Coordinates of C-alpha atoms in Angstrom, one line a residue:
Chain A
M1 CA 102.8 115.7 101.7
I2 CA 103.9 112.6 99.8
A3 CA 107.5 113.4 100.9
P4 CA 107.5 111.2 104.1
V5 CA 106.9 108.2 101.8
A6 CA 108.9 109.3 98.8
V7 CA 112.1 110.4 100.6
P8 CA 112.9 107.1 102.3
L9 CA 111.9 105.2 99.1
F10 CA 114.3 107.2 97.0
A11 CA 117.0 107.1 99.6
S12 CA 116.7 103.3 99.8
A13 CA 116.7 102.9 96.1
M14 CA 119.8 105.1 95.9
M15 CA 121.6 103.0 98.4
L16 CA 120.9 99.8 96.5
V17 CA 121.9 101.3 93.2
L18 CA 125.1 102.7 94.6
G19 CA 126.0 99.3 96.2
G20 CA 124.9 97.8 99.5
D21 CA 128.3 97.4 100.9
R22 CA 129.5 101.0 100.8
R23 CA 128.7 101.7 104.4
T24 CA 129.9 105.3 104.8
L25 CA 128.0 106.4 101.7
N26 CA 124.9 104.6 102.8
A27 CA 125.1 105.9 106.3
T28 CA 125.4 109.5 105.0
L29 CA 122.4 109.0 102.7
N30 CA 120.5 107.5 105.6
A31 CA 121.3 110.3 107.9
A32 CA 120.4 112.9 105.3
S33 CA 117.1 111.2 104.7
V34 CA 116.3 111.0 108.4
V35 CA 117.1 114.6 108.9
A36 CA 114.9 115.5 106.0
L37 CA 112.1 113.4 107.5
V38 CA 112.4 115.2 110.8
A39 CA 112.2 118.6 109.1
I40 CA 109.2 117.5 106.9
A41 CA 107.4 116.1 110.0
I42 CA 107.9 119.3 111.9
A43 CA 106.6 121.3 108.9
L44 CA 103.6 119.1 108.6
L45 CA 102.9 119.3 112.3
R46 CA 103.0 123.1 112.3
G47 CA 100.8 123.2 109.2
A48 CA 98.2 120.8 110.6
D49 CA 98.1 122.7 113.9
T50 CA 97.7 126.1 112.5
S51 CA 95.1 125.2 109.9
P52 CA 91.5 126.0 111.1
D53 CA 90.1 122.5 111.0
G54 CA 93.3 120.6 112.1
L55 CA 93.8 119.1 108.6
L56 CA 96.7 120.1 106.5
G57 CA 95.0 118.7 103.5
V58 CA 94.5 115.7 101.2
Y59 CA 97.0 114.5 98.6
R60 CA 95.3 112.8 95.7
L61 CA 97.6 110.4 94.0
G62 CA 97.2 110.8 90.2
D63 CA 94.6 113.6 91.0
W64 CA 91.6 111.3 90.8
P65 CA 88.7 112.3 93.1
A66 CA 88.6 110.6 96.4
P67 CA 86.4 107.5 96.5
F68 CA 87.9 106.2 93.3
A69 CA 91.6 106.6 94.0
I70 CA 94.0 106.5 96.9
V71 CA 94.4 109.6 99.1
L72 CA 97.0 110.6 101.7
V73 CA 95.6 112.6 104.5
V74 CA 97.6 114.7 107.1
D75 CA 95.8 115.7 110.2
R76 CA 97.1 116.4 113.7
L77 CA 97.3 112.8 114.8
T78 CA 99.1 111.8 111.6
A79 CA 101.6 114.6 111.9
M80 CA 102.3 113.8 115.5
M81 CA 103.0 110.1 114.7
L82 CA 105.2 111.1 111.8
L83 CA 107.3 113.3 114.0
L84 CA 107.5 110.6 116.7
T85 CA 108.7 108.1 114.0
S86 CA 111.3 110.4 112.6
I87 CA 112.7 111.3 116.1
L88 CA 113.0 107.6 117.0
A89 CA 114.6 107.0 113.6
S90 CA 117.3 109.6 114.1
A91 CA 118.1 108.4 117.6
T92 CA 118.4 104.8 116.6
L93 CA 120.4 105.6 113.5
I94 CA 123.0 107.5 115.5
F95 CA 123.1 104.6 118.0
S96 CA 123.5 102.0 115.3
L97 CA 126.4 104.0 113.6
A98 CA 128.6 103.0 116.5
R99 CA 128.6 99.3 115.8
W100 CA 125.3 97.7 114.8
H101 CA 125.0 98.8 111.2
R102 CA 128.1 96.7 110.5
V103 CA 126.9 93.3 111.6
G104 CA 124.9 92.5 108.5
A105 CA 124.2 93.6 105.0
H106 CA 121.7 96.2 103.8
F107 CA 121.0 97.7 107.2
H108 CA 120.5 101.2 105.9
S109 CA 118.3 100.4 103.0
L110 CA 116.0 98.2 105.1
F111 CA 115.9 100.9 107.7
Q112 CA 114.7 103.4 105.1
L113 CA 112.1 101.0 103.7
L114 CA 110.8 100.4 107.3
L115 CA 110.4 104.2 107.7
M116 CA 108.6 104.4 104.4
G117 CA 106.2 101.7 105.4
I118 CA 105.5 103.3 108.8
N119 CA 105.0 106.8 107.4
G120 CA 102.8 105.4 104.6
A121 CA 100.6 103.5 107.1
F122 CA 100.2 106.8 109.1
L123 CA 99.4 108.8 106.0
T124 CA 97.1 106.7 104.0
G125 CA 93.3 107.1 103.8
D126 CA 92.6 103.9 102.0
L127 CA 92.2 100.4 103.5
F128 CA 94.0 98.4 100.8
N129 CA 96.8 100.9 100.5
L130 CA 97.1 100.5 104.2
F131 CA 97.6 96.8 103.6
V132 CA 100.4 97.5 101.1
F133 CA 102.2 99.9 103.4
F134 CA 101.8 97.4 106.2
E135 CA 103.4 94.7 104.1
V136 CA 106.3 97.1 103.2
L137 CA 107.0 97.8 106.8
L138 CA 106.7 94.2 107.8
A139 CA 109.0 93.0 105.1
A140 CA 111.6 95.5 106.1
S141 CA 111.1 94.6 109.8
Y142 CA 111.6 90.9 109.0
G143 CA 115.0 91.8 107.5
L144 CA 115.9 94.1 110.4
A145 CA 114.8 91.6 113.1
L146 CA 117.1 89.1 111.5
H147 CA 119.9 91.6 111.2
G148 CA 123.1 90.2 112.7
S149 CA 121.9 86.6 112.4
G150 CA 122.5 84.1 115.2
T151 CA 120.4 81.2 116.3
A152 CA 118.1 83.0 118.8
R153 CA 117.4 85.7 116.3
V154 CA 116.6 83.4 113.4
T155 CA 114.2 81.3 115.6
A156 CA 112.5 84.3 117.0
G157 CA 112.4 85.9 113.6
M158 CA 110.8 82.9 112.1
H159 CA 107.9 83.0 114.6
Y160 CA 107.6 86.7 114.1
I161 CA 107.3 86.2 110.3
I162 CA 104.8 83.4 110.5
V163 CA 102.6 85.2 113.0
N164 CA 102.6 88.3 110.9
L165 CA 101.9 86.4 107.7
V166 CA 98.8 84.9 109.3
A167 CA 97.8 88.3 110.5
S168 CA 98.2 89.7 107.0
L169 CA 95.9 87.1 105.6
L170 CA 93.3 88.0 108.2
F171 CA 93.8 91.6 107.2
L172 CA 93.0 90.7 103.6
I173 CA 89.9 88.7 104.6
G174 CA 88.6 91.6 106.7
V175 CA 89.3 94.1 103.9
S176 CA 87.5 92.0 101.3
L177 CA 84.5 91.4 103.6
I178 CA 84.2 95.1 104.1
Y179 CA 84.5 95.7 100.4
G180 CA 81.9 93.1 99.7
V181 CA 79.4 94.8 101.9
T182 CA 80.1 98.5 101.3
G183 CA 81.7 98.5 97.8
T184 CA 84.4 101.0 98.9
L185 CA 87.8 100.9 100.6
N186 CA 88.2 104.6 101.1
M187 CA 88.1 105.2 104.9
A188 CA 86.1 108.4 104.6
D189 CA 83.7 107.0 102.1
L190 CA 83.3 103.9 104.4
A191 CA 82.5 106.2 107.3
T192 CA 79.6 107.8 105.4
R193 CA 78.3 104.5 104.1
I194 CA 78.3 102.5 107.3
P195 CA 75.3 104.2 108.9
A196 CA 73.2 103.4 105.8
I197 CA 74.1 99.7 105.6
R198 CA 71.1 97.4 105.5
A199 CA 70.3 95.4 108.7
E200 CA 70.9 92.0 107.0
D201 CA 74.4 93.1 105.8
R202 CA 75.4 94.5 109.1
A203 CA 76.5 91.2 110.6
L204 CA 78.8 90.6 107.6
L205 CA 80.3 94.1 107.9
E206 CA 80.9 93.7 111.6
A207 CA 82.5 90.3 111.0
G208 CA 84.8 91.9 108.5
A209 CA 85.7 94.7 110.9
A210 CA 86.3 92.2 113.7
V211 CA 88.6 90.1 111.5
L212 CA 90.4 93.3 110.5
G213 CA 90.6 94.3 114.2
I214 CA 92.3 91.0 115.0
A215 CA 95.0 91.7 112.4
F216 CA 95.8 95.1 113.9
L217 CA 95.6 94.0 117.5
T218 CA 98.0 91.2 116.8
K219 CA 100.5 93.9 115.6
A220 CA 99.6 96.1 118.6
G221 CA 100.3 93.2 120.9
M222 CA 96.9 92.9 122.6
W223 CA 96.5 89.9 124.9
P224 CA 96.0 87.0 123.9
M225 CA 97.7 87.8 120.5
C226 CA 100.9 89.0 122.0
F227 CA 103.0 85.9 122.8
W228 CA 105.3 86.4 119.8
L229 CA 106.2 89.9 120.9
P230 CA 108.5 89.7 123.9
R231 CA 110.7 87.0 122.3
T232 CA 111.1 88.8 119.0
Y233 CA 111.8 92.2 120.6
A234 CA 114.3 90.7 123.1
A235 CA 116.1 88.9 120.3
A236 CA 116.2 91.8 117.8
P237 CA 119.3 93.9 117.6
P238 CA 118.9 96.8 120.2
P239 CA 118.6 99.7 117.7
V240 CA 116.1 97.8 115.7
A241 CA 114.1 96.9 118.9
A242 CA 114.1 100.6 119.8
L243 CA 112.6 101.4 116.4
F244 CA 110.2 98.5 116.8
A245 CA 108.8 100.3 119.8
I246 CA 106.9 102.4 117.2
L247 CA 105.6 99.3 115.3
T248 CA 103.1 98.3 118.0
K249 CA 102.0 101.9 118.0
V250 CA 101.2 101.6 114.3
G251 CA 98.6 99.0 115.2
V252 CA 97.3 101.2 118.0
Y253 CA 97.1 104.2 115.6
I254 CA 95.1 102.2 113.0
I255 CA 92.7 101.0 115.7
L256 CA 92.3 104.6 117.0
R257 CA 91.8 106.0 113.5
L258 CA 89.5 103.3 112.1
W259 CA 87.5 102.6 115.2
L260 CA 86.6 106.3 115.8
L261 CA 86.0 107.0 112.1
L262 CA 84.0 103.9 111.2
F263 CA 82.3 103.1 114.5
G264 CA 82.2 106.4 116.3
D265 CA 79.0 108.1 117.6
H266 CA 77.7 108.8 114.1
A267 CA 77.8 105.2 112.9
G268 CA 74.1 104.4 113.6
A269 CA 73.5 100.9 114.7
S270 CA 77.2 99.9 114.7
A271 CA 78.3 102.7 117.0
H272 CA 81.0 101.6 119.5
F273 CA 81.2 98.1 117.9
G274 CA 83.6 96.0 119.9
G275 CA 84.4 98.6 122.5
E276 CA 84.0 96.4 125.5
L277 CA 86.2 93.8 124.0
L278 CA 88.9 96.4 123.3
L279 CA 88.6 97.6 126.9
I280 CA 88.9 94.2 128.5
G281 CA 91.6 93.1 126.1
G282 CA 93.6 96.3 126.8
M283 CA 93.4 95.8 130.5
A284 CA 94.3 92.1 130.2
T285 CA 97.3 93.2 128.2
I286 CA 98.4 95.6 130.9
V287 CA 98.1 92.8 133.5
F288 CA 99.9 90.3 131.3
G289 CA 102.7 92.8 130.5
A290 CA 103.1 93.7 134.2
I291 CA 103.4 90.1 135.3
G292 CA 105.8 89.4 132.4
C293 CA 107.9 92.4 133.6
L294 CA 108.1 90.9 137.1
A295 CA 108.9 87.4 135.8
S296 CA 111.5 88.3 133.2
Q297 CA 115.1 87.5 134.0
D298 CA 117.0 89.6 131.5
M299 CA 116.6 93.2 130.8
A300 CA 115.7 92.9 127.1
R301 CA 112.7 90.8 127.9
L302 CA 111.7 93.2 130.6
A303 CA 111.7 96.1 128.1
A304 CA 109.7 93.9 125.7
Y305 CA 107.0 93.3 128.3
S306 CA 107.0 97.0 129.1
V307 CA 106.1 97.5 125.4
L308 CA 103.0 95.3 126.1
V309 CA 102.1 97.4 129.2
S310 CA 102.3 100.6 127.2
S311 CA 100.2 99.4 124.3
G312 CA 97.7 97.8 126.6
T313 CA 97.3 101.1 128.4
V314 CA 96.8 103.0 125.2
L315 CA 94.3 100.5 123.9
S316 CA 92.1 100.4 127.0
A317 CA 92.3 104.2 127.3
I318 CA 91.0 104.5 123.7
A319 CA 88.2 102.1 124.4
M320 CA 87.1 103.9 127.6
G321 CA 87.4 107.2 125.9
P322 CA 85.7 110.4 125.8
V323 CA 87.9 113.1 124.3
D324 CA 90.0 113.8 127.4
M325 CA 90.9 110.1 127.8
T326 CA 92.0 109.8 124.2
A327 CA 94.1 112.9 124.6
G328 CA 95.7 111.5 127.6
A329 CA 96.3 108.3 125.7
L330 CA 98.1 110.2 122.9
Y331 CA 100.3 112.0 125.4
Y332 CA 101.1 108.7 127.1
L333 CA 101.8 107.1 123.7
V334 CA 104.4 109.7 122.8
S335 CA 106.1 109.6 126.2
S336 CA 106.1 105.8 126.6
T337 CA 107.4 105.3 123.1
L338 CA 110.3 107.6 123.7
G339 CA 111.1 106.1 127.1
L340 CA 111.0 102.5 125.7
A341 CA 113.2 103.3 122.8
A342 CA 115.7 104.9 125.2
L343 CA 115.5 101.8 127.5
F344 CA 116.1 99.4 124.6
L345 CA 119.2 101.3 123.5
L346 CA 120.4 101.6 127.1
I347 CA 120.0 97.9 127.8
E348 CA 122.5 97.0 125.1
L349 CA 125.1 99.2 126.7
I350 CA 124.5 97.9 130.2
E351 CA 124.5 94.3 129.1
R352 CA 127.6 94.7 127.1
G353 CA 129.9 94.0 130.1
R354 CA 127.9 91.0 131.1
E355 CA 128.1 87.4 129.9
P356 CA 125.1 86.6 127.7
G357 CA 125.3 89.8 125.7
A358 CA 129.0 89.4 125.3
D359 CA 128.4 85.9 123.9
L360 CA 126.1 87.2 121.3
L361 CA 128.4 90.0 120.2
A362 CA 131.3 87.6 120.0
V363 CA 129.3 85.4 117.7
T364 CA 128.4 88.2 115.4
R365 CA 131.9 89.6 115.5
E366 CA 133.2 86.2 114.4
L367 CA 130.9 86.1 111.5
Y368 CA 131.4 89.6 110.2
G369 CA 135.1 90.1 110.4
E370 CA 137.6 92.1 112.2
E371 CA 136.3 95.6 111.8
D372 CA 134.7 95.5 115.2
E373 CA 137.8 94.6 117.1
L374 CA 139.8 97.3 115.4
D375 CA 137.1 99.7 116.3
D376 CA 137.0 98.7 120.0
S377 CA 140.6 99.5 120.5
K378 CA 140.2 103.1 119.3
G379 CA 136.8 103.5 120.9
T380 CA 136.7 106.5 123.1
G381 CA 135.6 104.7 126.3
I382 CA 134.9 107.2 129.1
A383 CA 136.6 106.4 132.4
I384 CA 134.9 103.8 134.5
P385 CA 133.0 105.7 137.1
A386 CA 131.7 108.2 134.6
S387 CA 130.4 105.6 132.2
I388 CA 128.7 103.7 135.0
A389 CA 127.3 106.9 136.4
A390 CA 126.0 107.9 133.0
L391 CA 124.4 104.6 132.4
G392 CA 122.9 104.5 135.8
G393 CA 121.5 108.0 135.6
A394 CA 120.0 107.3 132.2
F395 CA 118.5 104.0 133.5
I396 CA 116.9 105.8 136.4
C397 CA 115.3 108.3 134.0
C398 CA 114.0 105.5 131.8
T399 CA 112.5 103.8 134.8
L400 CA 110.8 107.1 135.8
V401 CA 109.3 107.6 132.4
I402 CA 108.1 104.0 132.0
S403 CA 106.7 103.4 135.4
G404 CA 105.1 106.9 135.5
L405 CA 106.7 108.6 138.5
P406 CA 107.4 112.3 138.8
P407 CA 109.2 114.4 137.6
L408 CA 109.3 113.0 134.0
S409 CA 106.6 112.8 131.3
G410 CA 105.3 109.4 132.3
F411 CA 103.9 110.8 135.4
V412 CA 102.1 113.6 133.6
A413 CA 100.7 111.1 131.1
K414 CA 99.3 108.8 133.8
F415 CA 98.0 111.7 135.7
A416 CA 96.1 112.9 132.7
L417 CA 94.7 109.4 132.0
L418 CA 93.5 109.0 135.6
T419 CA 92.0 112.4 135.9
A420 CA 90.1 111.8 132.6
A421 CA 89.0 108.4 133.8
L422 CA 87.6 109.8 137.1
N423 CA 86.0 112.8 135.6
S424 CA 84.4 111.0 132.6
Q425 CA 80.9 111.3 134.1
P426 CA 79.8 114.2 136.1
D427 CA 78.1 112.5 139.1
S428 CA 79.3 109.0 139.3
I429 CA 82.5 107.1 138.5
P430 CA 82.0 104.1 136.3
I431 CA 83.3 100.8 137.5
A432 CA 85.5 100.4 134.4
A433 CA 87.3 103.6 135.5
W434 CA 88.0 102.1 138.9
I435 CA 89.4 98.9 137.5
F436 CA 91.5 100.9 135.0
L437 CA 92.8 103.1 137.9
V438 CA 93.8 100.1 140.0
I439 CA 95.4 98.2 137.0
L440 CA 97.3 101.3 135.8
I441 CA 98.7 102.1 139.3
L442 CA 99.6 98.5 140.0
S443 CA 101.3 98.1 136.6
G444 CA 103.3 101.2 137.3
L445 CA 104.4 99.6 140.6
A446 CA 105.2 96.3 139.0
T447 CA 107.3 98.0 136.3
L448 CA 109.1 100.0 138.9
I449 CA 109.9 96.9 141.0
A450 CA 111.1 95.0 138.0
T451 CA 113.3 97.7 136.6
T452 CA 114.7 98.7 139.9
R453 CA 115.6 95.1 140.6
A454 CA 117.2 94.7 137.2
G455 CA 119.0 98.0 137.6
I456 CA 120.5 97.1 141.0
H457 CA 121.5 93.7 139.7
A458 CA 123.2 95.1 136.7
L459 CA 124.7 98.3 137.9
W460 CA 125.4 97.9 141.6
A461 CA 125.7 94.3 142.5
S462 CA 128.2 92.9 140.1
P463 CA 131.7 94.1 141.0
D464 CA 133.5 91.6 138.8
R465 CA 131.8 92.7 135.6
A466 CA 133.8 94.0 132.7
V467 CA 133.7 97.7 132.3
P468 CA 131.4 98.7 129.5
S469 CA 133.2 100.9 127.1
V470 CA 130.6 103.4 126.1
R471 CA 131.2 105.6 123.1
L472 CA 129.9 109.1 123.0
V473 CA 127.9 108.4 119.9
E474 CA 126.0 105.7 121.8
I475 CA 125.0 107.6 124.9
V476 CA 124.0 110.8 123.0
P477 CA 120.8 109.4 121.4
I478 CA 119.7 108.0 124.8
V479 CA 120.3 111.3 126.5
A480 CA 118.5 113.0 123.7
L481 CA 115.5 110.8 124.0
I482 CA 115.3 111.4 127.8
L483 CA 115.7 115.1 127.3
L484 CA 112.8 115.0 124.9
C485 CA 110.7 113.3 127.6
A486 CA 111.8 116.1 130.0
A487 CA 110.9 118.7 127.4
Q488 CA 107.5 117.0 127.0
T489 CA 107.0 117.4 130.7
M490 CA 108.0 121.1 130.8
Q491 CA 105.9 121.9 127.8
A492 CA 103.1 119.7 129.0
G493 CA 100.5 122.5 128.4
P494 CA 101.1 122.9 124.7
V495 CA 101.6 119.2 124.1
M496 CA 98.4 118.4 126.0
R497 CA 96.5 121.1 124.1
Y498 CA 97.7 119.5 120.8
A499 CA 96.7 116.1 121.9
Q500 CA 93.3 117.4 123.0
A501 CA 92.8 119.0 119.6
A502 CA 93.9 115.8 117.8
A503 CA 91.5 113.7 119.9
G504 CA 88.7 116.2 119.4
S505 CA 88.9 116.0 115.6
L506 CA 88.9 112.2 115.8
Y507 CA 85.6 112.3 117.6
T508 CA 84.1 114.8 115.2
P509 CA 85.4 113.5 111.8
H510 CA 83.2 115.9 109.7
D511 CA 86.2 118.0 108.7
Y512 CA 88.1 114.9 107.7
L513 CA 85.2 113.6 105.6
R514 CA 84.7 117.0 104.0
S515 CA 88.3 117.3 103.0
V516 CA 88.7 113.8 101.7
L517 CA 85.4 113.5 99.8
G518 CA 85.0 117.1 98.6
T519 CA 81.9 119.2 98.9
E520 CA 79.6 117.2 96.6
N521 CA 79.7 114.1 98.7
V522 CA 79.3 116.0 102.0
L523 CA 75.8 117.0 101.0
Q524 CA 75.1 113.3 100.6
H525 CA 76.8 112.7 103.9
I526 CA 74.7 115.3 105.7
R527 CA 71.6 113.9 104.2
R528 CA 72.5 110.4 105.4
E529 CA 73.5 111.4 108.8
P530 CA 70.7 112.0 111.3
R531 CA 72.5 114.6 113.4
Chain B
M1 CA 79.4 78.0 91.0
E2 CA 79.1 79.7 94.4
I3 CA 78.9 76.4 96.2
V4 CA 81.9 74.9 94.4
L5 CA 84.0 78.0 95.2
A6 CA 82.8 78.0 98.8
I7 CA 83.6 74.4 99.3
G8 CA 87.0 74.9 97.7
I9 CA 87.8 77.9 99.9
G10 CA 86.7 75.9 102.9
V11 CA 88.9 72.9 102.1
L12 CA 91.9 75.1 101.5
V13 CA 91.4 77.1 104.7
S14 CA 90.9 74.0 106.8
S15 CA 94.0 72.2 105.4
G16 CA 96.0 75.4 105.8
V17 CA 95.0 75.9 109.4
W18 CA 95.7 72.3 110.2
L19 CA 99.1 72.6 108.5
I20 CA 100.2 75.8 110.3
F21 CA 99.7 74.1 113.6
R22 CA 102.1 71.4 112.7
P23 CA 105.6 71.4 114.3
R24 CA 107.7 71.2 111.1
T25 CA 108.6 74.5 109.3
F26 CA 107.9 73.1 105.8
Q27 CA 104.4 72.1 106.8
V28 CA 103.9 75.6 108.1
V29 CA 105.1 77.1 104.8
I30 CA 102.7 74.9 102.8
G31 CA 99.9 75.8 105.2
L32 CA 100.5 79.5 104.7
S33 CA 100.5 79.1 100.9
L34 CA 97.2 77.2 101.0
L35 CA 95.7 79.9 103.3
S36 CA 96.9 82.6 100.9
Y37 CA 95.3 80.8 97.9
A38 CA 92.0 80.6 99.9
V39 CA 92.2 84.3 100.8
N40 CA 92.8 85.2 97.1
L41 CA 89.8 83.2 96.0
F42 CA 87.8 84.8 98.8
I43 CA 88.6 88.3 97.6
I44 CA 87.5 87.4 94.1
A45 CA 84.3 86.0 95.5
M46 CA 83.7 89.3 97.4
G47 CA 83.6 91.1 94.1
R48 CA 80.6 88.9 93.1
L49 CA 81.1 86.0 90.8
K50 CA 80.3 86.6 87.2
S51 CA 81.4 84.5 84.3
E52 CA 82.2 85.7 80.8
A53 CA 82.4 89.3 81.8
A54 CA 85.4 91.5 81.2
P55 CA 86.6 93.8 84.0
I56 CA 87.3 96.7 81.5
L57 CA 84.8 98.7 79.5
S58 CA 84.7 98.0 75.8
S59 CA 85.9 100.9 73.7
G60 CA 83.6 103.8 72.9
G61 CA 80.7 103.7 75.4
V62 CA 80.0 103.3 79.0
G63 CA 77.5 100.5 78.7
D64 CA 75.6 98.6 81.3
P65 CA 77.7 98.0 84.5
G66 CA 75.9 94.7 85.0
R67 CA 77.6 93.3 82.0
Y68 CA 81.1 93.8 83.4
A69 CA 83.0 92.2 86.3
D70 CA 84.2 94.3 89.2
P71 CA 87.8 95.2 88.4
L72 CA 88.8 96.3 91.9
P73 CA 89.0 92.8 93.5
Q74 CA 91.1 91.6 90.6
A75 CA 93.5 94.4 91.2
L76 CA 93.6 93.6 94.9
V77 CA 94.2 89.9 94.3
L78 CA 97.0 90.7 92.0
T79 CA 98.7 92.8 94.7
A80 CA 98.0 90.2 97.3
I81 CA 99.4 87.4 95.2
V82 CA 102.6 89.3 94.6
I83 CA 103.0 90.1 98.3
S84 CA 102.3 86.7 99.6
F85 CA 104.6 85.2 97.0
A86 CA 107.4 87.4 98.1
T87 CA 106.9 86.9 101.8
T88 CA 106.7 83.1 101.3
A89 CA 110.0 83.2 99.5
L90 CA 111.5 85.2 102.4
L91 CA 110.1 82.7 104.9
L92 CA 111.7 79.9 103.0
V93 CA 115.1 81.6 103.3
V94 CA 114.6 82.0 107.0
L95 CA 113.6 78.3 107.2
I96 CA 116.8 77.2 105.6
A97 CA 118.8 79.5 107.8
S98 CA 117.1 78.1 110.9
R99 CA 117.6 74.6 109.7
G100 CA 121.3 75.3 109.2
L101 CA 121.8 77.0 112.5
T102 CA 119.8 74.6 114.7
G103 CA 120.1 71.4 112.8
T104 CA 116.4 70.6 113.0
D105 CA 113.3 71.6 111.1
H106 CA 111.2 72.0 114.2
V107 CA 109.6 75.5 114.5
D108 CA 111.1 76.0 118.0
G109 CA 114.6 75.2 116.8
R110 CA 114.8 72.1 119.0
E111 CA 113.0 68.8 119.3
L112 CA 110.6 68.4 122.1
D113 CA 111.9 65.1 123.5
R114 CA 115.6 66.0 123.5

């Protein structure tokens, strides 16, 4: 269970020891590690799904009992996120092997460290450990966002670093406030102690949770803390931006986990703390993202604003949520992350023949030597119509996934969300559900208009553009991601059942608490809890 | 002691916040450093202030927990110091790169009135 953290750490250390500039060796190590991660994630997913309470188990580091030391926990949600991360990682890695891993130093080791941070953040059951993993993934992401250098990237990267440093400081303030009130940082232990907090301390606890929430929502890109996001994602190298599609989902995951664990139905006076704010903020994010999509002039920005739409949708669905809604949100999260990653990769290929993108590439090529040119001449570019057709077809599929039209998985996801929203109460439909419905459908329309316009502009209406020479290794990961979306549609039943089960166990965290804290503390927990 | 610490944290935070809203990158870096000092002091304060108390038990005996300081915030602060130190160093490198590439130390990479 510690393997998703240990494997990338070890691989990255090996790369640095063996020399950061031996690219073939590093690429091999990276690929081996990513393949191992996919296998581990599938094994964990199977294990978590077949075990009776949806929890594969708890790993105690140093074998200390839970409230005193750090634990790693694997349940259905964690396993799902791990699998999603490793799939994205393998797709982006294959893509980057074509060209991008050569434009700067230490790409592969930073890539592995980023994976380590993401996996650790998904696994951990301790607030401060979460901070450490967050810092690991952020530090690696700073390096990757700057990968390839260039003025635009450095300026956007600097904003990104500063915003995230401030968010990290807020994170620390929130963590220490919560520690000051409850005296523990273990998530499960916190969940059992929060109902019993004295009334005069409750304000302090909620202030701490709110500060902590701001830190995560900044990373998840909730309006109005999202202005850094489009610029950074648009400026980052495309494979990195595709991998960053999961970074906002880390923030969303933490909100989902902590909010339902600490402030779920069982939290006494603090139950559903901040829910309305999350709902309104999520909806505002969708609106902002949709308007941004319509207003954006180049495709990378468009994709970056689509990231905002997607995380806003998940956030507001979580906030509305009974179990069905959260399950729909999880399904949507998987589908939109895959679709966005494919879009980010695709955009680079489409933009390659056009002027601004070509500019940037020329600059990096100048900086980092001749290798690239050599490579271009022997690149196995497919004949013109085929490559345009392949790009166009892939682009249409991405559009379908992101805007939520049939027949791909985006449609199933939005359908599940809307059904859950309308059926949430037996006799009447709450007003929030109506607003959500309108915003969701309109945002789908806005994304559709924006992507179609950009697609027509890029693929049809510019006869004088240079022919993009697409190599097989670059189009394969995109096709694979789209095929995964298609598979998710065809297997919608099993995936939805899994998402339901994952959401269900989030709403009834008793099994989680029992596994983490052991039987002794559960007695205490039952005594404390009214139900 | 509490009031002195509280005032100290307050001064650090307000100076830090003012500085990170300045347009020059170096001011932002100093602001972030001040904020991180304030946060570190705040974490210590959240473990309750106690003078002349060790965070580890004396050998041979559990003793009265009231006579010892809380060790956890100290461990947290140590981690936080290391992390904020490293990220500040990284930010300084990016600052220099940005200065070299854009020729200005404005955070947006260009002066407003140009």
